[in-house]
Coordinates of C-alpha atoms in Angstrom, one line a residue:
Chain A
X2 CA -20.3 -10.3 -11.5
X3 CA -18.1 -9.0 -14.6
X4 CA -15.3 -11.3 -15.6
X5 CA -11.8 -10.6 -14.2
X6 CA -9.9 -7.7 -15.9
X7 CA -6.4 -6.9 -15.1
X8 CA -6.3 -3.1 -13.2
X9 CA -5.2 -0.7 -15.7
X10 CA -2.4 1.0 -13.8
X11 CA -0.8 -2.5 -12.8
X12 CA -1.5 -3.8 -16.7
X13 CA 0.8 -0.3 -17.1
X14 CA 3.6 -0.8 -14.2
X15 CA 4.1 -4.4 -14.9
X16 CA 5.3 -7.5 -17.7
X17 CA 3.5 -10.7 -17.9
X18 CA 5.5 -13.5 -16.4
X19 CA 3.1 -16.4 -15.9
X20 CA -0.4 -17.6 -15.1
X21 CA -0.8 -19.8 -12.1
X22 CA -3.9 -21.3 -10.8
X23 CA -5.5 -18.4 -8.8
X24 CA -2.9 -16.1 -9.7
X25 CA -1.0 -13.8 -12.6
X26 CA 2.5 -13.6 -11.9
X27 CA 3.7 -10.4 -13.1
X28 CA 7.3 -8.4 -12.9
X29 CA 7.2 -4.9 -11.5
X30 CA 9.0 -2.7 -15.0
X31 CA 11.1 -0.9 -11.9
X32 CA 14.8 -1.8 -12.4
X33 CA 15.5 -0.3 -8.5
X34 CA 14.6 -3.6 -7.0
X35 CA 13.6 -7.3 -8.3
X36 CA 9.4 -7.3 -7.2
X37 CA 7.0 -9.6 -8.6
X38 CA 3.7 -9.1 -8.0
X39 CA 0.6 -11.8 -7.8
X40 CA -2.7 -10.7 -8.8
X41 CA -5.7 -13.0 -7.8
X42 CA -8.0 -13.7 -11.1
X43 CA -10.9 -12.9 -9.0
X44 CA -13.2 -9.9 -10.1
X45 CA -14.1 -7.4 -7.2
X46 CA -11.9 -8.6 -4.3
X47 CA -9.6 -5.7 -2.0
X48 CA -8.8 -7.6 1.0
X49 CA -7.3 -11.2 1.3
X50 CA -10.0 -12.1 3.9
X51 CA -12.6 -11.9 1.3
X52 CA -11.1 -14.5 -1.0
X53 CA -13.2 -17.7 -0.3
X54 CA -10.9 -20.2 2.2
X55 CA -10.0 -22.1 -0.7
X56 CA -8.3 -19.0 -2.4
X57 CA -6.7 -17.9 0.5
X58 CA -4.7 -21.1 1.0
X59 CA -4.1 -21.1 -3.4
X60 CA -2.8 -17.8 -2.5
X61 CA -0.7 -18.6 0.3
X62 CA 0.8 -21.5 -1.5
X63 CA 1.7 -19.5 -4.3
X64 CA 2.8 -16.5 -2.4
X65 CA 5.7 -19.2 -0.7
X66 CA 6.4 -21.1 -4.6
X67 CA 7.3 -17.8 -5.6
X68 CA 8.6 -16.4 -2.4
X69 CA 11.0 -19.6 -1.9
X70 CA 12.0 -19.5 -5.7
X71 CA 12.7 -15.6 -6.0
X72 CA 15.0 -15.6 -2.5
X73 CA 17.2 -18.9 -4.1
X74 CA 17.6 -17.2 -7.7
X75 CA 18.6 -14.1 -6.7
X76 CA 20.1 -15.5 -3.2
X77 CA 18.5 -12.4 -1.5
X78 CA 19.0 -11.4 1.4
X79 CA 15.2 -10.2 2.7
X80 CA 12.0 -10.8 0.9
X81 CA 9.1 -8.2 1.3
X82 CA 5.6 -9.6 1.2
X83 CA 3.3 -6.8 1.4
X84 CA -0.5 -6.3 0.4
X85 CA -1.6 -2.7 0.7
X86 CA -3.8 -1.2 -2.4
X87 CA -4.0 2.0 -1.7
X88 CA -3.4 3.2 -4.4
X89 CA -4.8 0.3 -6.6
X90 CA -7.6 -1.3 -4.9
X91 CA -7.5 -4.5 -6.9
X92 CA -6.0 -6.9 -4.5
X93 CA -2.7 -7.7 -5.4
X94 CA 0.5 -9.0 -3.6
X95 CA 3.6 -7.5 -3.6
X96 CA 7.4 -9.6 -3.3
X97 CA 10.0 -7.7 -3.4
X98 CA 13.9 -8.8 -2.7
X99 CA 15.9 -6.4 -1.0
X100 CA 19.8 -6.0 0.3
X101 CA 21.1 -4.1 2.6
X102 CA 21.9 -1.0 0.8
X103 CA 19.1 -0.7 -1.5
X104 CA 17.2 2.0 -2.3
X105 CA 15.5 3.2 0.7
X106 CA 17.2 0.0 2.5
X107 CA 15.5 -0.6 5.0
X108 CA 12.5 1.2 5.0
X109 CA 10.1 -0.2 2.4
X110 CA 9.8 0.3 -1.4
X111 CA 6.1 1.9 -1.7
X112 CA 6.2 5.6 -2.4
X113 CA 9.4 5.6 -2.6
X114 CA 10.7 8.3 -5.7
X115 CA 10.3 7.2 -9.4
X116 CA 9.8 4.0 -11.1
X117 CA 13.3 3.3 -13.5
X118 CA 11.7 0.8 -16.3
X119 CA 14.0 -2.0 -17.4
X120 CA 15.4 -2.1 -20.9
X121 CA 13.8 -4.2 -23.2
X122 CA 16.7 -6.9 -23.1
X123 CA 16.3 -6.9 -19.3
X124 CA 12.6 -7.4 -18.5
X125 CA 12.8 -10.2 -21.3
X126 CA 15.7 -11.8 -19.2
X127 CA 14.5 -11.6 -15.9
X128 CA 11.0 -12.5 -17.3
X129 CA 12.7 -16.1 -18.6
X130 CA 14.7 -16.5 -16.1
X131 CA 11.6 -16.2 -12.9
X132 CA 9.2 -18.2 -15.8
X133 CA 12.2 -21.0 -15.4
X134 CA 12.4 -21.1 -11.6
X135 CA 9.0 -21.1 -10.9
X136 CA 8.1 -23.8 -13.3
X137 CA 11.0 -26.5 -12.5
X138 CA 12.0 -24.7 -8.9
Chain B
X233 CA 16.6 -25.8 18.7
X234 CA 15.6 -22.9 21.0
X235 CA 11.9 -22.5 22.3
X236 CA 10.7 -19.3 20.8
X237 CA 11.1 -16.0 23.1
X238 CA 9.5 -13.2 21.7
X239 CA 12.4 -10.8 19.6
X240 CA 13.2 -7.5 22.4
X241 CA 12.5 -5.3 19.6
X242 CA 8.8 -6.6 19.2
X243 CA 8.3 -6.6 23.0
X244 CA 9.6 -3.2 23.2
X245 CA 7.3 -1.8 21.0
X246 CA 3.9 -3.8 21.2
X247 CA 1.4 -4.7 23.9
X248 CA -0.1 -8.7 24.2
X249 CA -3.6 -8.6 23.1
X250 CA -4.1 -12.6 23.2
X251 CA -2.0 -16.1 22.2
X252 CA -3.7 -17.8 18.9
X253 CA -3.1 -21.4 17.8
X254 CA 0.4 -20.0 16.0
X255 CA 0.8 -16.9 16.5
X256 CA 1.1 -14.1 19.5
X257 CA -1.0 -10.8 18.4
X258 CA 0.0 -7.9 20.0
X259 CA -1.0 -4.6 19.6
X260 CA 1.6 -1.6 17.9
X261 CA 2.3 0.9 20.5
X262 CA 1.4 3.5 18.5
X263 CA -1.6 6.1 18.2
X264 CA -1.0 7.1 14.6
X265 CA -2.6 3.9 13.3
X266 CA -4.4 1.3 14.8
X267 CA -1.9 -1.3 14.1
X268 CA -2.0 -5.4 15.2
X269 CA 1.2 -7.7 14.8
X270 CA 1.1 -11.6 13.8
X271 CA 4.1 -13.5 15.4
X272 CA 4.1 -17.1 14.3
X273 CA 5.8 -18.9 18.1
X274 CA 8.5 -20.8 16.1
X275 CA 11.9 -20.0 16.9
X276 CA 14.5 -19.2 13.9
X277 CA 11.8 -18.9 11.3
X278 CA 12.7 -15.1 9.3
X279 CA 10.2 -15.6 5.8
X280 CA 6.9 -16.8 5.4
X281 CA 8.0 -19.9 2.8
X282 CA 10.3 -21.4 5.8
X283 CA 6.6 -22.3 8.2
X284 CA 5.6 -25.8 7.0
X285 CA 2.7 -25.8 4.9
X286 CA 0.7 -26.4 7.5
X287 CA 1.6 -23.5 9.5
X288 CA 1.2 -21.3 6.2
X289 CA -2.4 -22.1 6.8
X290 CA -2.4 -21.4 10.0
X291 CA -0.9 -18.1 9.3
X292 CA -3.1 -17.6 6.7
X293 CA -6.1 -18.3 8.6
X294 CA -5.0 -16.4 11.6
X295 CA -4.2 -13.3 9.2
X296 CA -8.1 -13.8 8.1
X297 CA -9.6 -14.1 11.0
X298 CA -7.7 -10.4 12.5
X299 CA -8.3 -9.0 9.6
X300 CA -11.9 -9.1 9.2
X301 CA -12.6 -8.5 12.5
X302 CA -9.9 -5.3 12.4
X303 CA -11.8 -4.0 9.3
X304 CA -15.5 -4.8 10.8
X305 CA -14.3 -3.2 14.1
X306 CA -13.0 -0.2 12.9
X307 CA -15.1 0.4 9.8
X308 CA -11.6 0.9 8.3
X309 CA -11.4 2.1 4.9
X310 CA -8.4 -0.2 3.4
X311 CA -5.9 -2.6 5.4
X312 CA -2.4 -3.2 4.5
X313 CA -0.7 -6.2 5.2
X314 CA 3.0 -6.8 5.1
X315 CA 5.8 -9.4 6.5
X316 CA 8.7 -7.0 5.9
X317 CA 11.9 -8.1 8.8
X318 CA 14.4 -5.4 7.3
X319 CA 14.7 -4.4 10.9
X320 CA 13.9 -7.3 12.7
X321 CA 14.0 -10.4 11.3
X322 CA 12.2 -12.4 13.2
X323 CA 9.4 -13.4 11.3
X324 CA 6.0 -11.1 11.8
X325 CA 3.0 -10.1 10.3
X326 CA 1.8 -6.2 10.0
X327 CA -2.3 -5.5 10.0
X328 CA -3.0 -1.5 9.7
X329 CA -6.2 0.1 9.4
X330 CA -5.6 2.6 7.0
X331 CA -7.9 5.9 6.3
X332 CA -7.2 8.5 3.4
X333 CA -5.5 11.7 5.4
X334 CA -4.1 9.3 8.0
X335 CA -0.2 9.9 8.5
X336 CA 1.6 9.3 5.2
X337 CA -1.7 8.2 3.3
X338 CA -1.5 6.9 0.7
X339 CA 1.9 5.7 1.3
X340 CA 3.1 3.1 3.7
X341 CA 3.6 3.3 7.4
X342 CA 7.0 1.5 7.9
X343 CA 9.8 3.7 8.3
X344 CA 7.3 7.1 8.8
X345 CA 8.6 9.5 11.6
X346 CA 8.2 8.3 15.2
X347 CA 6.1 6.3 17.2
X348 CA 3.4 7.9 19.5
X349 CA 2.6 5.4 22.8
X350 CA -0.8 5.8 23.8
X351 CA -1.8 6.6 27.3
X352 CA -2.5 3.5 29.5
X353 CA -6.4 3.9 29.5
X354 CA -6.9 4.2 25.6
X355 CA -3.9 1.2 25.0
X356 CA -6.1 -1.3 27.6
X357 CA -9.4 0.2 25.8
X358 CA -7.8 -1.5 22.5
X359 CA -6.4 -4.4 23.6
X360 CA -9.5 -5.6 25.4
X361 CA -11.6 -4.3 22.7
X362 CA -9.7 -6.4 20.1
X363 CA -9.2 -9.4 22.5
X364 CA -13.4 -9.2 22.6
X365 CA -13.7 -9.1 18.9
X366 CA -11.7 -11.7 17.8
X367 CA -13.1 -14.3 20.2
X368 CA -16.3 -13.1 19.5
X369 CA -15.8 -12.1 15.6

């Protein structure tokens, strides 16, 4: 089995936030909506029912730190949790805050037109700033 | 508190299939995807990080155990999995089985045109086949 690798095409869409135990913590470079995304450091897994038990529950656990940290911080109104890789087939977990009124409010965010990329100034803030939370939440 | 009672929305639009340890899973009333639903029996609970850790496992598990038998069942080419509530709130848990050329492949299902009931014969055929399967995974 080949070590993990990062998917090209989320290394591309997304910014380093943070390394957790099973998971990278990255932030979506798509100003439309705050969306973090965990990625599981596990080489050749798609589905979440093919982590071991173990991983699930890491996964679960930091799928809620995150969650519970990201809906405080930005006191948003609905969180998105969504694993789908159809696109990417590297499993990867999706949380995205939305508000009534947001793009595509409220269907979901997949698909939906073109990613807008933060300014440099921006991804480094919001980078701190969910770094911050999630460390001392 | 409340006892739980099942959202109308989500009684509307999906058929029982069976009571787990947590959650109800019933089956989308729709033919364009086979499509099961997760609905953790808590009353007043709207995002994953509000179960107690404990019932975060149980979710977790629960997801697991549909999923792989969904996947094995079906032979289906990619799940998606999402907790989304923009609509309903209450809190619930999407499993698709998801083909490339399906409706809207390879975008999401939420939100995409309108839903298509089954006949009564091919929803019972499901919900007894999926009933079987995840007793007997």
């Amino acid at each position: 089995m080949h070590p993990f690798a990062l998917d090209p095409r989320l290394d591309r869409d997304t910014l380093p936030v943070m390394s957790l135990g099973l998971c990278d913590l990255r932030l979506m470079n798509d100003s439309r909506w705050p969306w973090l995304i965990l990625v599981p450091k596990r080489p050749g897994i798609t589905e979440m029912h093919d982590l071991t038990p173990l991983d699930q529950t890491m996964l679960t656990f930091e799928t809620a730190l995150v969650a519970d940290c990201m809906k405080k911080t930005l006191n948003a109104a609905k969180l998105n949790i969504g694993m789908l890789g159809n696109v990417v087939p590297m499993l990867h977990l999706h949380i995205i805050a939305r508000e009534p009124g947001d793009p595509n409010w409220p269907g979901p965010v997949w698909g939906v037109g073109t990613r807008e990329p933060y300014g440099d100034d921006e991804a480094a803030r919001l980078v701190d700033l969910f770094r911050e939370r999630v460390l001392c939440p």
